Amino acid sequence: MSQGQPKRPQTEQQGITYGDVFHVSGELASKPIAPRDAVAMQSAENQVLGQTQRGSPASIMQSSATQNLKHGVVQKVQSTDVVQKEGVTVAEAFVDGSRLIVETAGGQILGQFAGPMVPEKTLRAISSDAVSIGEALEATALSAGEKPVDRSDAAAIMAAEKRVTGRNEVAPGGVASAAQTAAVRNERIAKEEDKTTLSDVLADAATSLPEDKPVTREDAERVVAAEQRNNPDMITTPGGVAESIASAARLNRKII
């Protein structure tokens, strides 16, 4: 995997910018890496490569966005304007029997490397446009990842999965099933540090779902209602599942 290493120290106020960790220039170089950027790149890598690769742009972006969020440089569900406009891509091509992977964000190359051959593929590119339900769930792993899963979280995740599958039953081994199990288990555990968190359940939500779809206003309404109904105070968690889905729906209305 070839991409730049940090070229200058960054302050907590400035945060980790694209120019700190990638060989990019112009406006993108000065922009702090945002959680939504990282989720979009992770989703694109998952779709093309099967999973996020160690040391890949998605991996670097996720760790950088987590630090930026921790220091208050970016907001919980935020994307960089340049990246939102130009999108992210992970493209693969086969040249002289070799597989070439190129990853871009904001119209600039973040990384390129040779990968193993995969049969029955020619050229494929995955772009980030509308935010999918899986991506919105993964954003929750960044914005509220340390929160132990409770019944309201599990209900919201179940509602989100149902909107994807169109079925009422919970898919065995899926994110909703994992969330339900975590919520029940957490109620029996005294120590907070031993509980299963939203990050544990949702970090790979986009690939764990049997399928995916762009978030709509109707999806958001169902998820918000499910989370509120199962919360004793009838509220949603700041940065939680419902808020992430609702934010994605608002963003998608500008795109779709």
CSV table of C-alpha atoms in Angstrom, one decimal:
chain,number,residue,atom,x,y,z
A,1,MET,CA,0.0,0.0,0.0
A,2,SER,CA,1.6,3.3,-1.0
A,3,GLN,CA,0.4,6.5,0.5
A,4,GLY,CA,2.1,9.5,2.3
A,5,GLN,CA,3.2,9.5,5.8
A,6,PRO,CA,2.7,12.5,8.1
A,7,LYS,CA,4.7,15.4,6.7
A,8,ARG,CA,4.3,18.0,9.5
A,9,PRO,CA,3.2,17.9,13.1
A,10,GLN,CA,-0.4,18.9,13.6
A,11,THR,CA,-2.0,20.7,16.5
A,12,GLU,CA,-5.1,19.5,18.4
A,13,GLN,CA,-6.9,22.6,17.2
A,14,GLN,CA,-6.0,22.0,13.5
A,15,GLY,CA,-6.5,18.2,13.8
A,16,ILE,CA,-5.2,15.6,11.4
A,17,THR,CA,-5.6,16.9,7.9
A,18,TYR,CA,-5.4,15.1,4.6
A,19,GLY,CA,-2.1,16.8,3.9
A,20,ASP,CA,-0.7,15.3,7.1
A,21,VAL,CA,-1.2,11.7,6.1
A,22,PHE,CA,-1.5,11.7,2.3
A,23,HIS,CA,0.4,13.2,-0.7
A,24,VAL,CA,-2.4,15.6,-1.7
A,25,SER,CA,-2.4,19.3,-2.6
A,26,GLY,CA,-4.7,22.2,-2.9
A,27,GLU,CA,-7.8,22.7,-0.7
A,28,LEU,CA,-8.0,19.1,0.3
A,29,ALA,CA,-4.6,19.1,1.9
A,30,SER,CA,-5.7,21.6,4.6
A,31,LYS,CA,-9.0,19.9,5.4
A,32,PRO,CA,-9.3,17.8,8.6
A,33,ILE,CA,-10.4,14.2,8.0
A,34,ALA,CA,-14.0,13.9,8.9
A,35,PRO,CA,-16.0,10.8,10.2
A,36,ARG,CA,-18.3,10.6,7.2
A,37,ASP,CA,-15.2,10.7,4.8
A,38,ALA,CA,-13.8,7.7,6.7
A,39,VAL,CA,-17.1,5.7,6.6
A,40,ALA,CA,-17.5,6.4,2.8
A,41,MET,CA,-14.0,5.1,2.1
A,42,GLN,CA,-14.4,2.1,4.3
A,43,SER,CA,-17.6,1.2,2.5
A,44,ALA,CA,-16.0,1.6,-0.9
A,45,GLU,CA,-13.0,-0.6,0.2
A,46,ASN,CA,-15.3,-3.2,1.6
A,47,GLN,CA,-17.3,-3.4,-1.7
A,48,VAL,CA,-14.2,-3.8,-3.9
A,49,LEU,CA,-11.7,-5.5,-1.6
A,50,GLY,CA,-14.0,-7.4,0.7
A,51,GLN,CA,-12.7,-5.7,3.8
A,52,THR,CA,-10.8,-2.7,5.0
A,53,GLN,CA,-7.1,-3.4,4.5
A,54,ARG,CA,-4.4,-2.7,7.2
A,55,GLY,CA,-2.6,0.5,6.4
A,56,SER,CA,-5.1,1.4,3.6
A,57,PRO,CA,-6.5,4.9,3.1
A,58,ALA,CA,-9.8,3.8,4.8
A,59,SER,CA,-7.8,2.6,7.8
A,60,ILE,CA,-5.8,5.8,8.1
A,61,MET,CA,-8.9,7.9,7.6
A,62,GLN,CA,-10.8,6.1,10.3
A,63,SER,CA,-8.1,6.5,12.9
A,64,SER,CA,-7.5,10.1,12.0
A,65,ALA,CA,-11.2,10.9,12.1
A,66,THR,CA,-11.5,9.3,15.5
A,67,GLN,CA,-8.7,11.5,16.8
A,68,ASN,CA,-10.3,14.6,15.2
A,69,LEU,CA,-13.6,13.8,16.8
A,70,LYS,CA,-12.0,13.2,20.2
A,71,HIS,CA,-10.4,16.6,20.1
A,72,GLY,CA,-13.5,18.4,18.9
A,73,VAL,CA,-12.0,19.3,15.5
A,74,VAL,CA,-14.9,17.7,13.6
A,75,GLN,CA,-18.5,16.9,14.5
A,76,LYS,CA,-20.0,13.5,14.9
A,77,VAL,CA,-21.6,13.1,11.5
A,78,GLN,CA,-19.6,15.4,9.3
A,79,SER,CA,-18.1,15.2,5.9
A,80,THR,CA,-15.5,17.4,4.2
A,81,ASP,CA,-17.0,19.6,1.5
A,82,VAL,CA,-14.4,18.8,-1.1
A,83,VAL,CA,-14.9,15.0,-0.5
A,84,GLN,CA,-18.7,15.4,-0.5
A,85,LYS,CA,-18.6,17.2,-3.8
A,86,GLU,CA,-16.1,14.9,-5.6
A,87,GLY,CA,-16.8,11.7,-3.7
A,88,VAL,CA,-14.5,8.8,-2.9
A,89,THR,CA,-13.7,5.9,-5.2
A,90,VAL,CA,-11.9,2.6,-5.0
A,91,ALA,CA,-11.3,1.3,-8.6
A,92,GLU,CA,-9.6,-1.8,-9.8
A,93,ALA,CA,-8.2,-2.6,-13.2
A,94,PHE,CA,-6.4,-5.6,-14.7
A,95,VAL,CA,-3.2,-4.7,-16.6
A,96,ASP,CA,-1.0,-7.4,-18.1
A,97,GLY,CA,-2.3,-10.0,-15.7
A,98,SER,CA,-1.9,-7.8,-12.6
A,99,ARG,CA,-4.6,-6.3,-10.5
A,100,LEU,CA,-4.2,-2.5,-9.8
A,101,ILE,CA,-6.2,-0.8,-7.0
A,102,VAL,CA,-6.5,3.0,-7.0
A,103,GLU,CA,-8.2,4.9,-4.2
A,104,THR,CA,-9.2,8.5,-4.4
A,105,ALA,CA,-11.0,11.2,-2.4
A,106,GLY,CA,-11.9,14.7,-3.5
A,107,GLY,CA,-10.5,13.9,-6.9
A,108,GLN,CA,-7.0,13.2,-5.7
A,109,ILE,CA,-5.2,9.8,-5.3
A,110,LEU,CA,-4.8,8.7,-1.7
A,111,GLY,CA,-3.3,5.3,-2.4
A,112,GLN,CA,-2.5,2.8,-5.1
A,113,PHE,CA,-1.2,-0.7,-5.0
A,114,ALA,CA,-1.1,-4.0,-6.7
A,115,GLY,CA,-3.5,-6.7,-5.4
A,116,PRO,CA,-4.1,-10.4,-6.0
A,117,MET,CA,-6.0,-11.5,-9.1
A,118,VAL,CA,-9.7,-12.1,-8.7
A,119,PRO,CA,-11.4,-14.2,-11.3
A,120,GLU,CA,-14.4,-12.9,-13.3
A,121,LYS,CA,-13.8,-9.2,-12.8
A,122,THR,CA,-12.7,-6.7,-15.3
A,123,LEU,CA,-13.0,-3.1,-14.2
A,124,ARG,CA,-15.1,-1.8,-11.4
A,125,ALA,CA,-15.4,1.5,-9.5
A,126,ILE,CA,-17.5,2.2,-6.5
A,127,SER,CA,-18.4,5.9,-5.9
A,128,SER,CA,-19.8,7.5,-2.8
A,129,ASP,CA,-22.9,9.5,-3.5
A,130,ALA,CA,-26.0,9.0,-1.4
A,131,VAL,CA,-25.4,7.6,2.1
A,132,SER,CA,-26.6,4.1,2.6
A,133,ILE,CA,-28.2,2.6,5.7
A,134,GLY,CA,-25.0,0.5,6.3
A,135,GLU,CA,-22.8,3.5,6.0
A,136,ALA,CA,-25.0,5.5,8.4
A,137,LEU,CA,-24.8,2.7,10.9
A,138,GLU,CA,-21.0,2.6,10.6
A,139,ALA,CA,-21.0,6.3,11.2
A,140,THR,CA,-22.6,5.6,14.6
A,141,ALA,CA,-19.5,3.4,15.4
A,142,LEU,CA,-17.5,6.6,15.2
A,143,SER,CA,-19.9,9.1,16.7
A,144,ALA,CA,-21.2,7.0,19.6
A,145,GLY,CA,-19.0,4.0,19.4
A,146,GLU,CA,-18.1,3.7,23.1
A,147,LYS,CA,-21.7,3.6,24.2
A,148,PRO,CA,-22.8,0.2,25.5
A,149,VAL,CA,-25.6,-1.3,23.5
A,150,ASP,CA,-29.0,-1.1,25.1
A,151,ARG,CA,-32.5,-2.1,24.1
A,152,SER,CA,-33.3,1.2,22.4
A,153,ASP,CA,-30.1,0.9,20.3
A,154,ALA,CA,-31.0,-2.7,19.4
A,155,ALA,CA,-34.5,-1.6,18.4
A,156,ALA,CA,-33.2,1.2,16.1
A,157,ILE,CA,-30.7,-1.2,14.5
A,158,MET,CA,-33.4,-3.8,13.9
A,159,ALA,CA,-35.7,-1.1,12.3
A,160,ALA,CA,-32.8,-0.1,10.1
A,161,GLU,CA,-32.1,-3.7,9.0
A,162,LYS,CA,-35.8,-4.2,8.3
A,163,ARG,CA,-35.8,-1.2,6.0
A,164,VAL,CA,-33.0,-2.7,4.1
A,165,THR,CA,-34.3,-6.3,3.8
A,166,GLY,CA,-38.1,-5.5,3.6
A,167,ARG,CA,-38.7,-8.4,6.0
A,168,ASN,CA,-40.0,-8.4,9.5
A,169,GLU,CA,-37.8,-11.3,10.8
A,170,VAL,CA,-34.3,-10.6,12.0
A,171,ALA,CA,-31.6,-12.1,9.8
A,172,PRO,CA,-29.5,-14.7,11.7
A,173,GLY,CA,-25.9,-13.5,12.3
A,174,GLY,CA,-26.8,-10.0,11.1
A,175,VAL,CA,-26.2,-6.6,12.8
A,176,ALA,CA,-29.7,-6.6,14.4
A,177,SER,CA,-29.2,-10.1,15.8
A,178,ALA,CA,-25.8,-9.0,17.2
A,179,ALA,CA,-27.4,-5.9,18.7
A,180,GLN,CA,-30.2,-7.8,20.4
A,181,THR,CA,-27.8,-10.3,21.9
A,182,ALA,CA,-25.5,-7.4,23.1
A,183,ALA,CA,-28.4,-5.5,24.7
A,184,VAL,CA,-29.5,-8.6,26.7
A,185,ARG,CA,-26.0,-9.5,27.7
A,186,ASN,CA,-25.1,-5.9,28.8
A,187,GLU,CA,-28.0,-5.9,31.2
A,188,ARG,CA,-26.4,-8.7,33.1
A,189,ILE,CA,-22.9,-7.1,33.3
A,190,ALA,CA,-22.0,-4.7,36.1
A,191,LYS,CA,-18.7,-3.3,34.7
A,192,GLU,CA,-19.1,-0.8,31.9
A,193,GLU,CA,-15.8,-1.7,30.4
A,194,ASP,CA,-16.9,-5.3,29.9
A,195,LYS,CA,-20.1,-4.4,28.0
A,196,THR,CA,-20.5,-4.7,24.2
A,197,THR,CA,-20.4,-1.3,22.6
A,198,LEU,CA,-22.0,0.2,19.4
A,199,SER,CA,-18.6,0.2,17.8
A,200,ASP,CA,-18.3,-3.6,18.5
A,201,VAL,CA,-21.6,-4.2,16.7
A,202,LEU,CA,-21.6,-1.6,13.9
A,203,ALA,CA,-18.0,-1.2,12.8
A,204,ASP,CA,-18.6,-3.4,9.8
A,205,ALA,CA,-22.3,-2.8,9.4
A,206,ALA,CA,-22.2,-2.1,5.6
A,207,THR,CA,-20.7,-5.5,4.9
A,208,SER,CA,-22.7,-7.3,7.6
A,209,LEU,CA,-26.1,-6.3,6.1
A,210,PRO,CA,-27.5,-8.8,3.6
A,211,GLU,CA,-28.0,-5.8,1.2
A,212,ASP,CA,-28.0,-2.0,1.4
A,213,LYS,CA,-29.9,1.0,0.2
A,214,PRO,CA,-29.7,4.8,0.4
A,215,VAL,CA,-31.3,6.3,3.5
A,216,THR,CA,-34.7,7.9,2.9
A,217,ARG,CA,-36.9,10.1,5.1
A,218,GLU,CA,-39.2,7.2,5.7
A,219,ASP,CA,-36.3,5.0,6.8
A,220,ALA,CA,-35.2,7.7,9.3
A,221,GLU,CA,-38.8,8.1,10.7
A,222,ARG,CA,-39.0,4.4,11.4
A,223,VAL,CA,-35.6,4.2,13.0
A,224,VAL,CA,-36.2,7.3,15.2
A,225,ALA,CA,-39.6,6.0,16.3
A,226,ALA,CA,-38.1,2.6,17.2
A,227,GLU,CA,-35.3,4.1,19.3
A,228,GLN,CA,-37.7,6.5,21.1
A,229,ARG,CA,-40.3,3.8,21.9
A,230,ASN,CA,-37.6,1.6,23.6
A,231,ASN,CA,-36.0,4.4,25.6
A,232,PRO,CA,-37.5,5.1,29.1
A,233,ASP,CA,-37.2,8.8,28.5
A,234,MET,CA,-38.6,8.6,24.9
A,235,ILE,CA,-35.6,10.3,23.5
A,236,THR,CA,-32.8,9.4,21.0
A,237,THR,CA,-29.1,9.1,21.9
A,238,PRO,CA,-26.9,12.0,20.8
A,239,GLY,CA,-24.8,10.8,17.9
A,240,GLY,CA,-26.6,7.4,18.1
A,241,VAL,CA,-28.3,5.2,15.6
A,242,ALA,CA,-31.4,7.3,15.1
A,243,GLU,CA,-29.5,10.6,14.8
A,244,SER,CA,-27.0,9.1,12.3
A,245,ILE,CA,-29.8,7.7,10.1
A,246,ALA,CA,-31.7,11.0,10.3
A,247,SER,CA,-28.6,13.0,9.4
A,248,ALA,CA,-28.0,10.7,6.4
A,249,ALA,CA,-31.6,11.1,5.2
A,250,ARG,CA,-31.2,14.9,5.4
A,251,LEU,CA,-27.9,14.7,3.4
A,252,ASN,CA,-29.4,12.4,0.8
A,253,ARG,CA,-32.3,14.8,0.1
A,254,LYS,CA,-29.7,17.1,-1.3
A,255,ILE,CA,-28.2,14.4,-3.5
A,256,ILE,CA,-30.9,12.1,-4.7
